[in-house]
mmCIF file of C-alpha atoms and ligand atoms in Angstrom:
data_model
loop_
_atom_site.group_PDB
_atom_site.id
_atom_site.type_symbol
_atom_site.label_atom_id
_atom_site.label_comp_id
_atom_site.label_asym_id
_atom_site.label_seq_id
_atom_site.Cartn_x
_atom_site.Cartn_y
_atom_site.Cartn_z
ATOM 1 C CA UNK A 1 -7.063 -10.395 61.677
ATOM 2 C CA UNK A 2 -8.438 -9.215 58.951
ATOM 3 C CA UNK A 3 -6.467 -6.134 57.174
ATOM 4 C CA UNK A 4 -8.201 -2.643 57.038
ATOM 5 C CA UNK A 5 -6.530 -2.585 53.443
ATOM 6 C CA UNK A 6 -8.323 1.081 52.155
ATOM 7 C CA UNK A 7 -6.636 2.510 55.020
ATOM 8 C CA UNK A 8 -3.161 0.584 54.348
ATOM 9 C CA UNK A 9 -3.968 1.784 51.193
ATOM 10 C CA UNK A 10 -4.665 5.719 51.431
ATOM 11 C CA UNK A 11 -2.027 6.079 54.333
ATOM 12 C CA UNK A 12 0.631 4.780 51.582
ATOM 13 C CA UNK A 13 -0.683 7.506 49.073
ATOM 14 C CA UNK A 14 -0.458 9.833 51.784
ATOM 15 C CA UNK A 15 3.145 9.183 52.771
ATOM 16 C CA UNK A 16 4.290 8.454 49.100
ATOM 17 C CA UNK A 17 4.816 5.198 49.684
ATOM 18 C CA UNK A 18 4.842 2.796 46.785
ATOM 19 C CA UNK A 19 3.083 -0.915 46.830
ATOM 20 C CA UNK A 20 3.954 -3.902 44.624
ATOM 21 C CA UNK A 21 0.787 -6.061 44.745
ATOM 22 C CA UNK A 22 1.068 -10.373 43.309
ATOM 23 C CA UNK A 23 -1.672 -11.285 41.277
ATOM 24 C CA UNK A 24 -2.622 -14.846 41.705
ATOM 25 C CA UNK A 25 -4.808 -16.790 39.453
ATOM 26 C CA UNK A 26 -6.043 -19.382 41.050
ATOM 27 C CA UNK A 27 -6.613 -21.322 38.615
ATOM 28 C CA UNK A 28 -2.815 -21.572 37.073
ATOM 29 C CA UNK A 29 -1.209 -22.812 40.539
ATOM 30 C CA UNK A 30 -1.344 -26.289 41.531
ATOM 31 C CA UNK A 31 -0.204 -26.467 46.239
ATOM 32 C CA UNK A 32 3.843 -26.920 45.490
ATOM 33 C CA UNK A 33 3.801 -23.630 43.191
ATOM 34 C CA UNK A 34 1.362 -22.188 44.793
ATOM 35 C CA UNK A 35 3.184 -22.789 48.073
ATOM 36 C CA UNK A 36 6.535 -21.806 46.271
ATOM 37 C CA UNK A 37 4.887 -18.206 44.978
ATOM 38 C CA UNK A 38 3.856 -17.596 48.528
ATOM 39 C CA UNK A 39 7.245 -18.159 50.408
ATOM 40 C CA UNK A 40 8.766 -15.883 47.945
ATOM 41 C CA UNK A 41 5.957 -13.470 48.052
ATOM 42 C CA UNK A 42 7.249 -14.015 52.071
ATOM 43 C CA UNK A 43 10.918 -13.935 51.302
ATOM 44 C CA UNK A 44 10.136 -9.699 49.132
ATOM 45 C CA UNK A 45 7.997 -8.625 51.133
ATOM 46 C CA UNK A 46 4.696 -8.111 48.651
ATOM 47 C CA UNK A 47 2.660 -5.251 49.928
ATOM 48 C CA UNK A 48 -0.619 -7.185 48.945
ATOM 49 C CA UNK A 49 -2.128 -10.638 46.574
ATOM 50 C CA UNK A 50 -4.658 -10.197 44.696
ATOM 51 C CA UNK A 51 -6.434 -13.132 43.373
ATOM 52 C CA UNK A 52 -9.305 -13.837 40.468
ATOM 53 C CA UNK A 53 -9.193 -14.042 37.225
ATOM 54 C CA UNK A 54 -11.274 -12.753 34.417
ATOM 55 C CA UNK A 55 -12.123 -16.072 33.869
ATOM 56 C CA UNK A 56 -11.449 -19.369 36.165
ATOM 57 C CA UNK A 57 -12.965 -22.556 35.337
ATOM 58 C CA UNK A 58 -11.277 -25.471 37.930
ATOM 59 C CA UNK A 59 -12.605 -24.151 40.866
ATOM 60 C CA UNK A 60 -9.602 -23.597 43.188
ATOM 61 C CA UNK A 61 -10.563 -20.485 44.794
ATOM 62 C CA UNK A 62 -11.363 -21.828 47.955
ATOM 63 C CA UNK A 63 -8.422 -23.642 48.200
ATOM 64 C CA UNK A 64 -5.408 -20.721 47.118
ATOM 65 C CA UNK A 65 -7.164 -18.409 49.778
ATOM 66 C CA UNK A 66 -6.807 -20.943 52.584
ATOM 67 C CA UNK A 67 -3.140 -22.031 51.596
ATOM 68 C CA UNK A 68 -2.454 -18.278 51.252
ATOM 69 C CA UNK A 69 -4.174 -17.415 54.947
ATOM 70 C CA UNK A 70 -2.367 -20.628 56.507
ATOM 71 C CA UNK A 71 1.083 -19.611 55.069
ATOM 72 C CA UNK A 72 1.215 -15.911 55.172
ATOM 73 C CA UNK A 73 0.298 -12.706 56.419
ATOM 74 C CA UNK A 74 -0.395 -10.609 53.388
ATOM 75 C CA UNK A 75 -2.994 -8.916 53.373
ATOM 76 C CA UNK A 76 -5.426 -10.093 49.912
ATOM 77 C CA UNK A 77 -7.604 -8.461 48.229
ATOM 78 C CA UNK A 78 -9.850 -10.866 45.036
ATOM 79 C CA UNK A 79 -10.169 -9.210 41.895
ATOM 80 C CA UNK A 80 -13.020 -10.722 40.998
ATOM 81 C CA UNK A 81 -13.828 -11.757 37.403
ATOM 82 C CA UNK A 82 -17.412 -12.631 38.089
ATOM 83 C CA UNK A 83 -20.155 -12.590 41.297
ATOM 84 C CA UNK A 84 -18.726 -16.639 41.362
ATOM 85 C CA UNK A 85 -15.770 -15.293 42.765
ATOM 86 C CA UNK A 86 -17.052 -13.372 46.451
ATOM 87 C CA UNK A 87 -15.128 -15.734 49.191
ATOM 88 C CA UNK A 88 -14.785 -14.933 52.883
ATOM 89 C CA UNK A 89 -11.331 -15.490 53.770
ATOM 90 C CA UNK A 90 -9.943 -12.700 51.259
ATOM 91 C CA UNK A 91 -9.463 -9.427 53.595
ATOM 92 C CA UNK A 92 -11.068 -7.356 51.605
ATOM 93 C CA UNK A 93 -12.755 -7.367 47.245
ATOM 94 C CA UNK A 94 -12.254 -5.378 44.892
ATOM 95 C CA UNK A 95 -16.254 -4.108 43.791
ATOM 96 C CA UNK A 96 -15.097 -3.146 40.357
ATOM 97 C CA UNK A 97 -17.575 -0.957 38.528
ATOM 98 C CA UNK A 98 -15.626 -1.525 34.438
ATOM 99 C CA UNK A 99 -15.780 2.498 33.803
ATOM 100 C CA UNK A 100 -13.848 2.658 30.614
ATOM 101 C CA UNK A 101 -16.742 0.664 29.519
ATOM 102 C CA UNK A 102 -19.867 0.838 28.490
ATOM 103 C CA UNK A 103 -21.297 -2.060 29.397
ATOM 104 C CA UNK A 104 -24.582 -2.084 31.823
ATOM 105 C CA UNK A 105 -23.587 -5.166 33.715
ATOM 106 C CA UNK A 106 -20.486 -4.385 34.608
ATOM 107 C CA UNK A 107 -21.320 -0.999 35.539
ATOM 108 C CA UNK A 108 -23.769 -1.783 37.892
ATOM 109 C CA UNK A 109 -25.967 -4.881 36.940
ATOM 110 C CA UNK A 110 -23.601 -7.017 38.326
ATOM 111 C CA UNK A 111 -23.321 -5.453 41.695
ATOM 112 C CA UNK A 112 -26.702 -5.352 41.785
ATOM 113 C CA UNK A 113 -26.672 -9.439 42.012
ATOM 114 C CA UNK A 114 -23.985 -9.442 44.369
ATOM 115 C CA UNK A 115 -24.730 -7.046 47.145
ATOM 116 C CA UNK A 116 -26.523 -9.182 49.457
ATOM 117 C CA UNK A 117 -24.073 -11.542 49.633
ATOM 118 C CA UNK A 118 -20.769 -8.694 50.086
ATOM 119 C CA UNK A 119 -23.229 -7.366 52.516
ATOM 120 C CA UNK A 120 -23.532 -11.003 54.634
ATOM 121 C CA UNK A 121 -19.691 -11.134 54.214
ATOM 122 C CA UNK A 122 -17.210 -9.811 56.531
ATOM 123 C CA UNK A 123 -15.222 -9.244 53.655
ATOM 124 C CA UNK A 124 -14.028 -5.617 53.142
ATOM 125 C CA UNK A 125 -15.784 -3.565 50.495
ATOM 126 C CA UNK A 126 -13.801 -1.625 47.795
ATOM 127 C CA UNK A 127 -15.500 0.384 45.211
ATOM 128 C CA UNK A 128 -12.955 0.763 42.735
ATOM 129 C CA UNK A 129 -13.028 2.366 38.946
ATOM 130 C CA UNK A 130 -12.045 -0.322 36.703
ATOM 131 C CA UNK A 131 -10.636 1.057 33.794
ATOM 132 C CA UNK A 132 -9.070 -0.837 30.651
ATOM 133 C CA UNK A 133 -6.333 0.528 28.359
ATOM 134 C CA UNK A 134 -5.733 -0.842 25.138
ATOM 135 C CA UNK A 135 -2.724 -3.127 25.782
ATOM 136 C CA UNK A 136 -2.292 -3.863 21.738
ATOM 137 C CA UNK A 137 -3.941 -7.140 21.465
ATOM 138 C CA UNK A 138 -6.928 -8.503 22.686
ATOM 139 C CA UNK A 139 -7.284 -9.588 26.659
ATOM 140 C CA UNK A 140 -9.733 -11.802 28.370
ATOM 141 C CA UNK A 141 -11.008 -9.452 30.468
ATOM 142 C CA UNK A 142 -12.215 -7.213 26.895
ATOM 143 C CA UNK A 143 -13.697 -10.090 25.567
ATOM 144 C CA UNK A 144 -15.316 -11.487 28.733
ATOM 145 C CA UNK A 145 -16.784 -7.992 30.368
ATOM 146 C CA UNK A 146 -18.152 -7.396 26.413
ATOM 147 C CA UNK A 147 -16.224 -3.457 26.832
ATOM 148 C CA UNK A 148 -13.594 -2.075 24.159
ATOM 149 C CA UNK A 149 -10.460 -0.464 26.139
ATOM 150 C CA UNK A 150 -9.477 2.817 25.792
ATOM 151 C CA UNK A 151 -7.139 3.491 23.277
ATOM 152 C CA UNK A 152 -3.791 3.508 24.052
ATOM 153 C CA UNK A 153 -2.778 6.872 22.541
ATOM 154 C CA UNK A 154 -6.046 9.004 24.230
ATOM 155 C CA UNK A 155 -4.168 9.526 27.644
ATOM 156 C CA UNK A 156 -7.173 12.481 27.988
ATOM 157 C CA UNK A 157 -9.852 9.580 27.479
ATOM 158 C CA UNK A 158 -8.321 7.545 30.656
ATOM 159 C CA UNK A 159 -7.819 11.241 32.494
ATOM 160 C CA UNK A 160 -11.723 12.284 32.111
ATOM 161 C CA UNK A 161 -12.751 9.300 33.558
ATOM 162 C CA UNK A 162 -10.927 8.941 36.627
ATOM 163 C CA UNK A 163 -12.304 11.867 37.492
ATOM 164 C CA UNK A 164 -15.118 10.859 36.787
ATOM 165 C CA UNK A 165 -14.735 7.689 38.855
ATOM 166 C CA UNK A 166 -13.698 9.772 41.665
ATOM 167 C CA UNK A 167 -16.317 12.127 41.909
ATOM 168 C CA UNK A 168 -18.528 9.273 41.711
ATOM 169 C CA UNK A 169 -17.052 8.783 45.095
ATOM 170 C CA UNK A 170 -14.976 4.860 44.007
ATOM 171 C CA UNK A 171 -11.658 4.989 46.827
ATOM 172 C CA UNK A 172 -9.786 3.424 44.232
ATOM 173 C CA UNK A 173 -8.213 3.374 40.395
ATOM 174 C CA UNK A 174 -7.427 0.555 38.656
ATOM 175 C CA UNK A 175 -5.953 0.931 35.455
ATOM 176 C CA UNK A 176 -5.045 -2.138 34.081
ATOM 177 C CA UNK A 177 -4.318 -3.259 29.983
ATOM 178 C CA UNK A 178 -5.055 -6.640 31.157
ATOM 179 C CA UNK A 179 -3.721 -9.712 31.694
ATOM 180 C CA UNK A 180 -0.577 -10.849 29.349
ATOM 181 C CA UNK A 181 -0.868 -7.196 27.496
ATOM 182 C CA UNK A 182 1.324 -6.687 24.988
ATOM 183 C CA UNK A 183 2.245 -3.555 25.538
ATOM 184 C CA UNK A 184 2.251 -2.031 29.670
ATOM 185 C CA UNK A 185 0.532 0.895 29.952
ATOM 186 C CA UNK A 186 2.360 4.246 29.046
ATOM 187 C CA UNK A 187 3.957 6.661 31.783
ATOM 188 C CA UNK A 188 2.219 9.289 29.861
ATOM 189 C CA UNK A 189 -1.263 7.940 30.543
ATOM 190 C CA UNK A 190 -0.363 7.044 34.203
ATOM 191 C CA UNK A 191 1.284 10.437 34.235
ATOM 192 C CA UNK A 192 -1.877 12.119 32.931
ATOM 193 C CA UNK A 193 -4.470 9.895 35.369
ATOM 194 C CA UNK A 194 -2.412 10.445 38.368
ATOM 195 C CA UNK A 195 -2.353 14.183 37.773
ATOM 196 C CA UNK A 196 -6.350 14.587 38.137
ATOM 197 C CA UNK A 197 -6.985 12.308 41.166
ATOM 198 C CA UNK A 198 -6.474 12.419 44.735
ATOM 199 C CA UNK A 199 -7.573 8.778 45.328
ATOM 200 C CA UNK A 200 -4.766 6.092 45.461
ATOM 201 C CA UNK A 201 -4.381 4.476 41.418
ATOM 202 C CA UNK A 202 -2.802 0.812 40.737
ATOM 203 C CA UNK A 203 -1.763 0.130 37.669
ATOM 204 C CA UNK A 204 -1.151 -3.090 36.037
ATOM 205 C CA UNK A 205 -0.381 -5.110 32.521
ATOM 206 C CA UNK A 206 2.251 -6.620 30.811
ATOM 207 C CA UNK A 207 4.477 -5.612 33.134
ATOM 208 C CA UNK A 208 7.565 -7.545 32.505
ATOM 209 C CA UNK A 209 10.732 -5.848 34.268
ATOM 210 C CA UNK A 210 11.565 -3.996 37.618
ATOM 211 C CA UNK A 211 12.511 -0.880 35.644
ATOM 212 C CA UNK A 212 9.589 -0.313 33.696
ATOM 213 C CA UNK A 213 7.187 -0.447 37.023
ATOM 214 C CA UNK A 214 9.782 2.191 39.021
ATOM 215 C CA UNK A 215 8.844 4.361 35.544
ATOM 216 C CA UNK A 216 5.619 3.575 36.281
ATOM 217 C CA UNK A 217 5.567 4.332 39.917
ATOM 218 C CA UNK A 218 7.923 7.224 38.613
ATOM 219 C CA UNK A 219 4.554 8.577 36.635
ATOM 220 C CA UNK A 220 2.822 8.283 39.522
ATOM 221 C CA UNK A 221 1.034 4.771 40.350
ATOM 222 C CA UNK A 222 0.808 3.906 44.165
ATOM 223 C CA UNK A 223 0.760 0.510 43.685
ATOM 224 C CA UNK A 224 1.837 -2.036 40.610
ATOM 225 C CA UNK A 225 0.748 -5.446 39.911
ATOM 226 C CA UNK A 226 1.857 -8.457 38.236
ATOM 227 C CA UNK A 227 0.633 -11.633 37.428
ATOM 228 C CA UNK A 228 1.899 -13.404 34.242
ATOM 229 C CA UNK A 229 5.772 -12.480 34.063
ATOM 230 C CA UNK A 230 5.903 -13.627 37.868
ATOM 231 C CA UNK A 231 4.428 -16.700 37.113
ATOM 232 C CA UNK A 232 6.951 -17.493 34.345
ATOM 233 C CA UNK A 233 9.503 -16.318 36.735
ATOM 234 C CA UNK A 234 9.373 -16.488 40.121
ATOM 235 C CA UNK A 235 12.389 -14.697 41.272
ATOM 236 C CA UNK A 236 11.365 -11.826 39.651
ATOM 237 C CA UNK A 237 8.754 -11.429 42.161
ATOM 238 C CA UNK A 238 11.780 -10.320 44.226
ATOM 239 C CA UNK A 239 13.149 -8.453 41.809
ATOM 240 C CA UNK A 240 9.727 -6.765 41.257
ATOM 241 C CA UNK A 241 9.507 -5.410 45.157
ATOM 242 C CA UNK A 242 12.717 -5.168 46.102
ATOM 243 C CA UNK A 243 13.227 -2.335 43.235
ATOM 244 C CA UNK A 244 9.437 -0.720 43.736
ATOM 245 C CA UNK A 245 10.739 -0.500 47.966
ATOM 246 C CA UNK A 246 14.133 1.066 47.244
ATOM 247 C CA UNK A 247 12.070 3.754 44.862
ATOM 248 C CA UNK A 248 10.166 4.226 47.552
ATOM 249 C CA UNK A 249 12.233 4.664 50.298
ATOM 250 C CA UNK A 250 14.395 7.170 48.380
ATOM 251 C CA UNK A 251 11.483 9.626 47.327
ATOM 252 C CA UNK A 252 9.255 8.743 51.091
ATOM 253 C CA UNK A 253 12.597 9.552 52.770
HETATM 254 C C1 LIG B 380 -3.988 -7.914 35.394
HETATM 255 O O1 LIG B 380 -3.137 -6.144 36.074
HETATM 256 C C2 LIG B 380 -3.305 -7.219 35.905
HETATM 257 O O2 LIG B 380 -5.542 -7.793 35.413
HETATM 258 C C3 LIG B 380 -1.885 -8.461 35.989
HETATM 259 O O3 LIG B 380 -1.298 -8.438 34.436
HETATM 260 O O4 LIG B 380 -0.844 -10.965 34.130
HETATM 261 O O5 LIG B 380 -0.246 -9.278 32.745
HETATM 262 O O6 LIG B 380 0.653 -9.184 35.197
HETATM 263 P P1 LIG B 380 -0.460 -9.697 34.039
#
């Protein structure tokens, strides 16, 4: 059964429930590590899996999705770094327009190339405004997308970008400092953006502790994404999920 991920995210926002998403980079997983990660994700009640990366080189996306789908029922969204990362085994795909950048290929060019394939697929398409914030280091996503992130001390630019994305009809905003960012996005930027939009706000990049995850939720993030830190220490998945769900049940009670 396919999950209606957009409905899930919109309902969660409406009910003030915060969600925890685990980012899985297929290149960094061998089968036994992925199996272990999935087992922990199930135990931790991870809400969503994001699968993808800015640059995949090992052609393991299909195997990775097969293993996920045969071992758990967690809604799975493709987080594609390129049009080569389209795969029907996921539930949905972030149709990412990189609205913080000024590279037409990332705003609409790649979308035109992907559109006929996506139309034939059974993936749920999630029109998403992707906003890159400077995380204190050059990230793969910034280099590959050939875009400059929004400076970390410019919450007003981030907020105006998100407002424009919502006005254009995008259904989600994904604000990212990039995988492995030195500095995670500040609560100040998160609250500036979340205060201006009604659509769900996903926040990721460089989040290392449950405390920071909860602080982001308090500032207005609806979904917290963690990748790198969980790869290094899979037990952190349990701690992150517990902290976010505990906070969520406190505020939505
Ligand atoms: C990257 O937001 C994700 O796009 C997750 O970042 O790997 O740094 O947790 P990390």
